Amino acid sequence: TLSQLEKKDKYIRLLQAAKSKADSINLALAVNLKSVLREGIEDEDVEIKVDKTVVFVNLSDKMLYQSGSSNITSRANEVLGKIAQIIQSRPELEVMVEGYTDNVPIKNSCITDNWDLSVKRATSVVRALQTTHKIDPNRLIAAGRGEYNALASNATAEGRATNRRTRIIILPKLDQFYDLLNPNNVPD
């Protein structure tokens, strides 16, 4: 019926407006992050990208940790503090921290392998965001990706350095996103 078509059309406009708003918010978030992180940080140490509904902050391994360690450096804590300021201002967003390694095997008394190292590094960043920078732990997710999902070839030292990174992903709370997609939420 015409009424049903009008209702669906209204719902489509609502979804388009929500997507447009999310895109604008993410762009503003990325601009704010770039502005806050500009001072005193080398360009190759931080990369900020917007992709669809999320903002990615890639942090180089050499800035965050000493080789083979998951302990955060004081320099890294300073950078995380700047990122935390932006995160604090956006309580409707969640933060996923992913650790990545190269493919060089590691094993010591505290670390079993690259999976283990990547998880410990992500967890270290999450703990710093929670304890030092007071981000609500309910908004934080830690994940280790090991040597997988490489950005560059592990055949060269430069490629391995690129692959050793920590990615902070700032994303909308998924339950809010799914609420938008629920057909029962179609406006009358």
PDB file of C-alpha atoms in Angstrom:
ATOM      1  CA  THR A   1       0.000   0.000   0.000  1.00  0.00           C
ATOM      2  CA  LEU A   2       0.964   3.627  -0.319  1.00  0.00           C
ATOM      3  CA  SER A   3       1.147   3.979   3.459  1.00  0.00           C
ATOM      4  CA  GLN A   4       3.658   1.128   3.730  1.00  0.00           C
ATOM      5  CA  LEU A   5       5.792   2.583   0.942  1.00  0.00           C
ATOM      6  CA  GLU A   6       5.810   5.985   2.639  1.00  0.00           C
ATOM      7  CA  LYS A   7       6.781   4.328   5.922  1.00  0.00           C
ATOM      8  CA  LYS A   8       9.666   2.449   4.262  1.00  0.00           C
ATOM      9  CA  ASP A   9      10.782   5.594   2.444  1.00  0.00           C
ATOM     10  CA  LYS A  10      10.852   7.477   5.749  1.00  0.00           C
ATOM     11  CA  TYR A  11      12.908   4.646   7.297  1.00  0.00           C
ATOM     12  CA  ILE A  12      15.401   4.760   4.403  1.00  0.00           C
ATOM     13  CA  ARG A  13      15.785   8.528   4.847  1.00  0.00           C
ATOM     14  CA  LEU A  14      16.357   7.967   8.581  1.00  0.00           C
ATOM     15  CA  LEU A  15      19.116   5.418   7.852  1.00  0.00           C
ATOM     16  CA  GLN A  16      20.735   7.718   5.270  1.00  0.00           C
ATOM     17  CA  ALA A  17      20.708  10.610   7.735  1.00  0.00           C
ATOM     18  CA  ALA A  18      22.200   8.391  10.446  1.00  0.00           C
ATOM     19  CA  LYS A  19      24.981   7.248   8.105  1.00  0.00           C
ATOM     20  CA  SER A  20      25.690  10.806   7.015  1.00  0.00           C
ATOM     21  CA  LYS A  21      25.827  11.899  10.658  1.00  0.00           C
ATOM     22  CA  ALA A  22      28.160   8.998  11.532  1.00  0.00           C
ATOM     23  CA  ASP A  23      30.458   9.887   8.611  1.00  0.00           C
ATOM     24  CA  SER A  24      30.585  13.533   9.742  1.00  0.00           C
ATOM     25  CA  ILE A  25      31.252  12.547  13.350  1.00  0.00           C
ATOM     26  CA  ASN A  26      34.065  10.194  12.314  1.00  0.00           C
ATOM     27  CA  LEU A  27      35.660  12.833  10.121  1.00  0.00           C
ATOM     28  CA  ALA A  28      35.527  15.350  12.990  1.00  0.00           C
ATOM     29  CA  LEU A  29      36.964  12.726  15.349  1.00  0.00           C
ATOM     30  CA  ALA A  30      39.857  12.029  12.962  1.00  0.00           C
ATOM     31  CA  VAL A  31      40.575  15.752  12.559  1.00  0.00           C
ATOM     32  CA  ASN A  32      40.572  16.197  16.357  1.00  0.00           C
ATOM     33  CA  LEU A  33      42.920  13.235  16.821  1.00  0.00           C
ATOM     34  CA  LYS A  34      45.320  14.538  14.164  1.00  0.00           C
ATOM     35  CA  SER A  35      45.296  17.970  15.779  1.00  0.00           C
ATOM     36  CA  VAL A  36      45.938  16.631  19.292  1.00  0.00           C
ATOM     37  CA  LEU A  37      48.642  14.207  18.139  1.00  0.00           C
ATOM     38  CA  ARG A  38      50.449  16.589  15.783  1.00  0.00           C
ATOM     39  CA  GLU A  39      52.826  18.031  18.382  1.00  0.00           C
ATOM     40  CA  GLY A  40      56.012  16.106  19.061  1.00  0.00           C
ATOM     41  CA  ILE A  41      55.077  12.905  17.253  1.00  0.00           C
ATOM     42  CA  GLU A  42      56.815  11.671  14.133  1.00  0.00           C
ATOM     43  CA  ASP A  43      54.446  11.102  11.211  1.00  0.00           C
ATOM     44  CA  GLU A  44      55.555   7.511  10.707  1.00  0.00           C
ATOM     45  CA  ASP A  45      54.724   6.651  14.341  1.00  0.00           C
ATOM     46  CA  VAL A  46      51.009   7.489  14.080  1.00  0.00           C
ATOM     47  CA  GLU A  47      48.559   6.994  11.230  1.00  0.00           C
ATOM     48  CA  ILE A  48      44.887   8.004  11.460  1.00  0.00           C
ATOM     49  CA  LYS A  49      42.338   6.765   8.929  1.00  0.00           C
ATOM     50  CA  VAL A  50      38.561   6.862   8.630  1.00  0.00           C
ATOM     51  CA  ASP A  51      36.993   3.825   6.995  1.00  0.00           C
ATOM     52  CA  LYS A  52      33.221   3.526   6.821  1.00  0.00           C
ATOM     53  CA  THR A  53      31.903   3.683  10.401  1.00  0.00           C
ATOM     54  CA  VAL A  54      35.205   3.529  12.302  1.00  0.00           C
ATOM     55  CA  VAL A  55      38.334   5.554  12.970  1.00  0.00           C
ATOM     56  CA  PHE A  56      41.665   3.671  12.951  1.00  0.00           C
ATOM     57  CA  VAL A  57      44.692   4.931  14.872  1.00  0.00           C
ATOM     58  CA  ASN A  58      47.791   2.884  13.984  1.00  0.00           C
ATOM     59  CA  LEU A  59      50.645   3.317  16.449  1.00  0.00           C
ATOM     60  CA  SER A  60      54.135   2.080  15.625  1.00  0.00           C
ATOM     61  CA  ASP A  61      55.657  -0.596  17.773  1.00  0.00           C
ATOM     62  CA  LYS A  62      58.895   1.341  18.296  1.00  0.00           C
ATOM     63  CA  MET A  63      57.028   4.219  19.919  1.00  0.00           C
ATOM     64  CA  LEU A  64      54.945   2.026  22.233  1.00  0.00           C
ATOM     65  CA  TYR A  65      57.243  -0.743  23.477  1.00  0.00           C
ATOM     66  CA  GLN A  66      60.802  -1.931  23.725  1.00  0.00           C
ATOM     67  CA  SER A  67      61.622  -4.900  21.497  1.00  0.00           C
ATOM     68  CA  GLY A  68      59.977  -8.156  22.622  1.00  0.00           C
ATOM     69  CA  SER A  69      58.193  -6.424  25.498  1.00  0.00           C
ATOM     70  CA  SER A  70      54.603  -5.520  26.257  1.00  0.00           C
ATOM     71  CA  ASN A  71      55.510  -2.766  28.737  1.00  0.00           C
ATOM     72  CA  ILE A  72      54.402   0.651  27.522  1.00  0.00           C
ATOM     73  CA  THR A  73      57.055   3.372  27.362  1.00  0.00           C
ATOM     74  CA  SER A  74      56.547   6.762  29.015  1.00  0.00           C
ATOM     75  CA  ARG A  75      56.426   8.295  25.526  1.00  0.00           C
ATOM     76  CA  ALA A  76      53.592   5.930  24.614  1.00  0.00           C
ATOM     77  CA  ASN A  77      51.699   6.858  27.764  1.00  0.00           C
ATOM     78  CA  GLU A  78      51.878  10.503  26.731  1.00  0.00           C
ATOM     79  CA  VAL A  79      50.430   9.680  23.293  1.00  0.00           C
ATOM     80  CA  LEU A  80      47.735   7.446  24.827  1.00  0.00           C
ATOM     81  CA  GLY A  81      46.805  10.328  27.137  1.00  0.00           C
ATOM     82  CA  LYS A  82      46.131  12.557  24.128  1.00  0.00           C
ATOM     83  CA  ILE A  83      44.039   9.854  22.468  1.00  0.00           C
ATOM     84  CA  ALA A  84      42.191   9.264  25.760  1.00  0.00           C
ATOM     85  CA  GLN A  85      41.150  12.946  25.896  1.00  0.00           C
ATOM     86  CA  ILE A  86      39.297  12.524  22.624  1.00  0.00           C
ATOM     87  CA  ILE A  87      37.826   9.162  23.669  1.00  0.00           C
ATOM     88  CA  GLN A  88      36.594  10.658  26.967  1.00  0.00           C
ATOM     89  CA  SER A  89      34.712  13.334  25.057  1.00  0.00           C
ATOM     90  CA  ARG A  90      32.774  10.673  23.114  1.00  0.00           C
ATOM     91  CA  PRO A  91      31.145   8.290  25.647  1.00  0.00           C
ATOM     92  CA  GLU A  92      28.905   6.771  22.966  1.00  0.00           C
ATOM     93  CA  LEU A  93      31.884   5.115  21.260  1.00  0.00           C
ATOM     94  CA  GLU A  94      33.711   1.860  21.997  1.00  0.00           C
ATOM     95  CA  VAL A  95      37.442   1.349  21.683  1.00  0.00           C
ATOM     96  CA  MET A  96      39.056  -1.835  20.390  1.00  0.00           C
ATOM     97  CA  VAL A  97      42.810  -2.217  20.720  1.00  0.00           C
ATOM     98  CA  GLU A  98      44.486  -4.746  18.420  1.00  0.00           C
ATOM     99  CA  GLY A  99      48.097  -5.873  18.784  1.00  0.00           C
ATOM    100  CA  TYR A 100      50.072  -7.083  15.747  1.00  0.00           C
ATOM    101  CA  THR A 101      53.563  -8.575  15.417  1.00  0.00           C
ATOM    102  CA  ASP A 102      55.924  -9.567  12.646  1.00  0.00           C
ATOM    103  CA  ASN A 103      56.610 -13.228  11.890  1.00  0.00           C
ATOM    104  CA  VAL A 104      59.929 -13.513  13.735  1.00  0.00           C
ATOM    105  CA  PRO A 105      59.447 -16.228  16.369  1.00  0.00           C
ATOM    106  CA  ILE A 106      59.639 -15.115  19.985  1.00  0.00           C
ATOM    107  CA  LYS A 107      59.768 -17.178  23.121  1.00  0.00           C
ATOM    108  CA  ASN A 108      60.949 -16.235  26.569  1.00  0.00           C
ATOM    109  CA  SER A 109      59.904 -16.870  30.155  1.00  0.00           C
ATOM    110  CA  CYS A 110      56.921 -14.486  29.880  1.00  0.00           C
ATOM    111  CA  ILE A 111      55.895 -14.776  26.219  1.00  0.00           C
ATOM    112  CA  THR A 112      55.016 -18.025  24.445  1.00  0.00           C
ATOM    113  CA  ASP A 113      54.780 -16.796  20.830  1.00  0.00           C
ATOM    114  CA  ASN A 114      53.642 -13.894  18.632  1.00  0.00           C
ATOM    115  CA  TRP A 115      49.960 -14.495  19.432  1.00  0.00           C
ATOM    116  CA  ASP A 116      50.791 -14.131  23.107  1.00  0.00           C
ATOM    117  CA  LEU A 117      52.897 -11.002  22.555  1.00  0.00           C
ATOM    118  CA  SER A 118      50.188  -9.337  20.453  1.00  0.00           C
ATOM    119  CA  VAL A 119      47.514  -9.996  23.093  1.00  0.00           C
ATOM    120  CA  LYS A 120      49.755  -8.767  25.922  1.00  0.00           C
ATOM    121  CA  ARG A 121      50.544  -5.587  24.023  1.00  0.00           C
ATOM    122  CA  ALA A 122      46.876  -4.879  23.304  1.00  0.00           C
ATOM    123  CA  THR A 123      46.036  -5.585  26.943  1.00  0.00           C
ATOM    124  CA  SER A 124      48.798  -3.220  28.123  1.00  0.00           C
ATOM    125  CA  VAL A 125      47.306  -0.397  26.065  1.00  0.00           C
ATOM    126  CA  VAL A 126      43.784  -1.187  27.328  1.00  0.00           C
ATOM    127  CA  ARG A 127      45.028  -1.212  30.940  1.00  0.00           C
ATOM    128  CA  ALA A 128      46.762   2.133  30.435  1.00  0.00           C
ATOM    129  CA  LEU A 129      43.595   3.632  28.951  1.00  0.00           C
ATOM    130  CA  GLN A 130      41.572   2.278  31.878  1.00  0.00           C
ATOM    131  CA  THR A 131      43.848   2.887  34.860  1.00  0.00           C
ATOM    132  CA  THR A 132      46.025   5.833  33.888  1.00  0.00           C
ATOM    133  CA  HIS A 133      43.628   7.666  31.587  1.00  0.00           C
ATOM    134  CA  LYS A 134      40.304   6.718  33.254  1.00  0.00           C
ATOM    135  CA  ILE A 135      38.447   5.289  30.239  1.00  0.00           C
ATOM    136  CA  ASP A 136      35.453   3.189  31.326  1.00  0.00           C
ATOM    137  CA  PRO A 137      36.525  -0.480  30.957  1.00  0.00           C
ATOM    138  CA  ASN A 138      33.059  -1.348  29.634  1.00  0.00           C
ATOM    139  CA  ARG A 139      34.005   0.583  26.485  1.00  0.00           C
ATOM    140  CA  LEU A 140      37.326  -1.214  25.950  1.00  0.00           C
ATOM    141  CA  ILE A 141      38.154  -4.380  23.996  1.00  0.00           C
ATOM    142  CA  ALA A 142      41.628  -5.977  23.711  1.00  0.00           C
ATOM    143  CA  ALA A 143      42.513  -8.315  20.844  1.00  0.00           C
ATOM    144  CA  GLY A 144      45.709  -9.932  19.610  1.00  0.00           C
ATOM    145  CA  ARG A 145      46.201 -10.603  15.906  1.00  0.00           C
ATOM    146  CA  GLY A 146      49.697 -12.089  16.094  1.00  0.00           C
ATOM    147  CA  GLU A 147      51.717 -12.092  12.891  1.00  0.00           C
ATOM    148  CA  TYR A 148      48.598 -12.388  10.764  1.00  0.00           C
ATOM    149  CA  ASN A 149      46.958  -9.593   8.753  1.00  0.00           C
ATOM    150  CA  ALA A 150      50.346  -8.199   7.785  1.00  0.00           C
ATOM    151  CA  LEU A 151      50.423  -4.807   6.076  1.00  0.00           C
ATOM    152  CA  ALA A 152      53.775  -5.460   4.409  1.00  0.00           C
ATOM    153  CA  SER A 153      56.018  -8.376   3.531  1.00  0.00           C
ATOM    154  CA  ASN A 154      57.894  -9.865   6.472  1.00  0.00           C
ATOM    155  CA  ALA A 155      60.822 -10.585   4.103  1.00  0.00           C
ATOM    156  CA  THR A 156      62.467  -7.208   4.859  1.00  0.00           C
ATOM    157  CA  ALA A 157      63.337  -5.380   8.071  1.00  0.00           C
ATOM    158  CA  GLU A 158      61.233  -2.421   6.907  1.00  0.00           C
ATOM    159  CA  GLY A 159      58.223  -4.670   6.253  1.00  0.00           C
ATOM    160  CA  ARG A 160      58.563  -6.342   9.655  1.00  0.00           C
ATOM    161  CA  ALA A 161      58.739  -2.911  11.321  1.00  0.00           C
ATOM    162  CA  THR A 162      55.513  -1.904   9.539  1.00  0.00           C
ATOM    163  CA  ASN A 163      53.771  -5.068  10.710  1.00  0.00           C
ATOM    164  CA  ARG A 164      54.702  -4.528  14.374  1.00  0.00           C
ATOM    165  CA  ARG A 165      51.974  -2.128  15.401  1.00  0.00           C
ATOM    166  CA  THR A 166      49.056  -1.510  17.691  1.00  0.00           C
ATOM    167  CA  ARG A 167      45.776  -0.351  16.219  1.00  0.00           C
ATOM    168  CA  ILE A 168      43.192   1.563  18.210  1.00  0.00           C
ATOM    169  CA  ILE A 169      39.792   1.308  16.556  1.00  0.00           C
ATOM    170  CA  ILE A 170      37.160   3.808  17.644  1.00  0.00           C
ATOM    171  CA  LEU A 171      33.734   2.513  16.685  1.00  0.00           C
ATOM    172  CA  PRO A 172      30.050   3.038  17.420  1.00  0.00           C
ATOM    173  CA  LYS A 173      28.508   0.769  19.998  1.00  0.00           C
ATOM    174  CA  LEU A 174      27.213  -2.119  17.936  1.00  0.00           C
ATOM    175  CA  ASP A 175      23.953  -2.479  19.862  1.00  0.00           C
ATOM    176  CA  GLN A 176      23.025   1.076  18.861  1.00  0.00           C
ATOM    177  CA  PHE A 177      23.886   0.289  15.244  1.00  0.00           C
ATOM    178  CA  TYR A 178      21.784  -2.881  15.262  1.00  0.00           C
ATOM    179  CA  ASP A 179      18.888  -0.965  16.815  1.00  0.00           C
ATOM    180  CA  LEU A 180      18.875   1.228  13.705  1.00  0.00           C
ATOM    181  CA  LEU A 181      18.669  -1.833  11.474  1.00  0.00           C
ATOM    182  CA  ASN A 182      15.843  -3.442  13.437  1.00  0.00           C
ATOM    183  CA  PRO A 183      12.698  -3.391  11.258  1.00  0.00           C
ATOM    184  CA  ASN A 184      10.602  -3.024  14.423  1.00  0.00           C
ATOM    185  CA  ASN A 185      12.147   0.424  14.854  1.00  0.00           C
ATOM    186  CA  VAL A 186      10.722   1.707  11.582  1.00  0.00           C
ATOM    187  CA  PRO A 187       9.048   5.021  12.387  1.00  0.00           C
ATOM    188  CA  ASP A 188       5.285   5.233  11.960  1.00  0.00           C
TER     189      ASP A 188
END
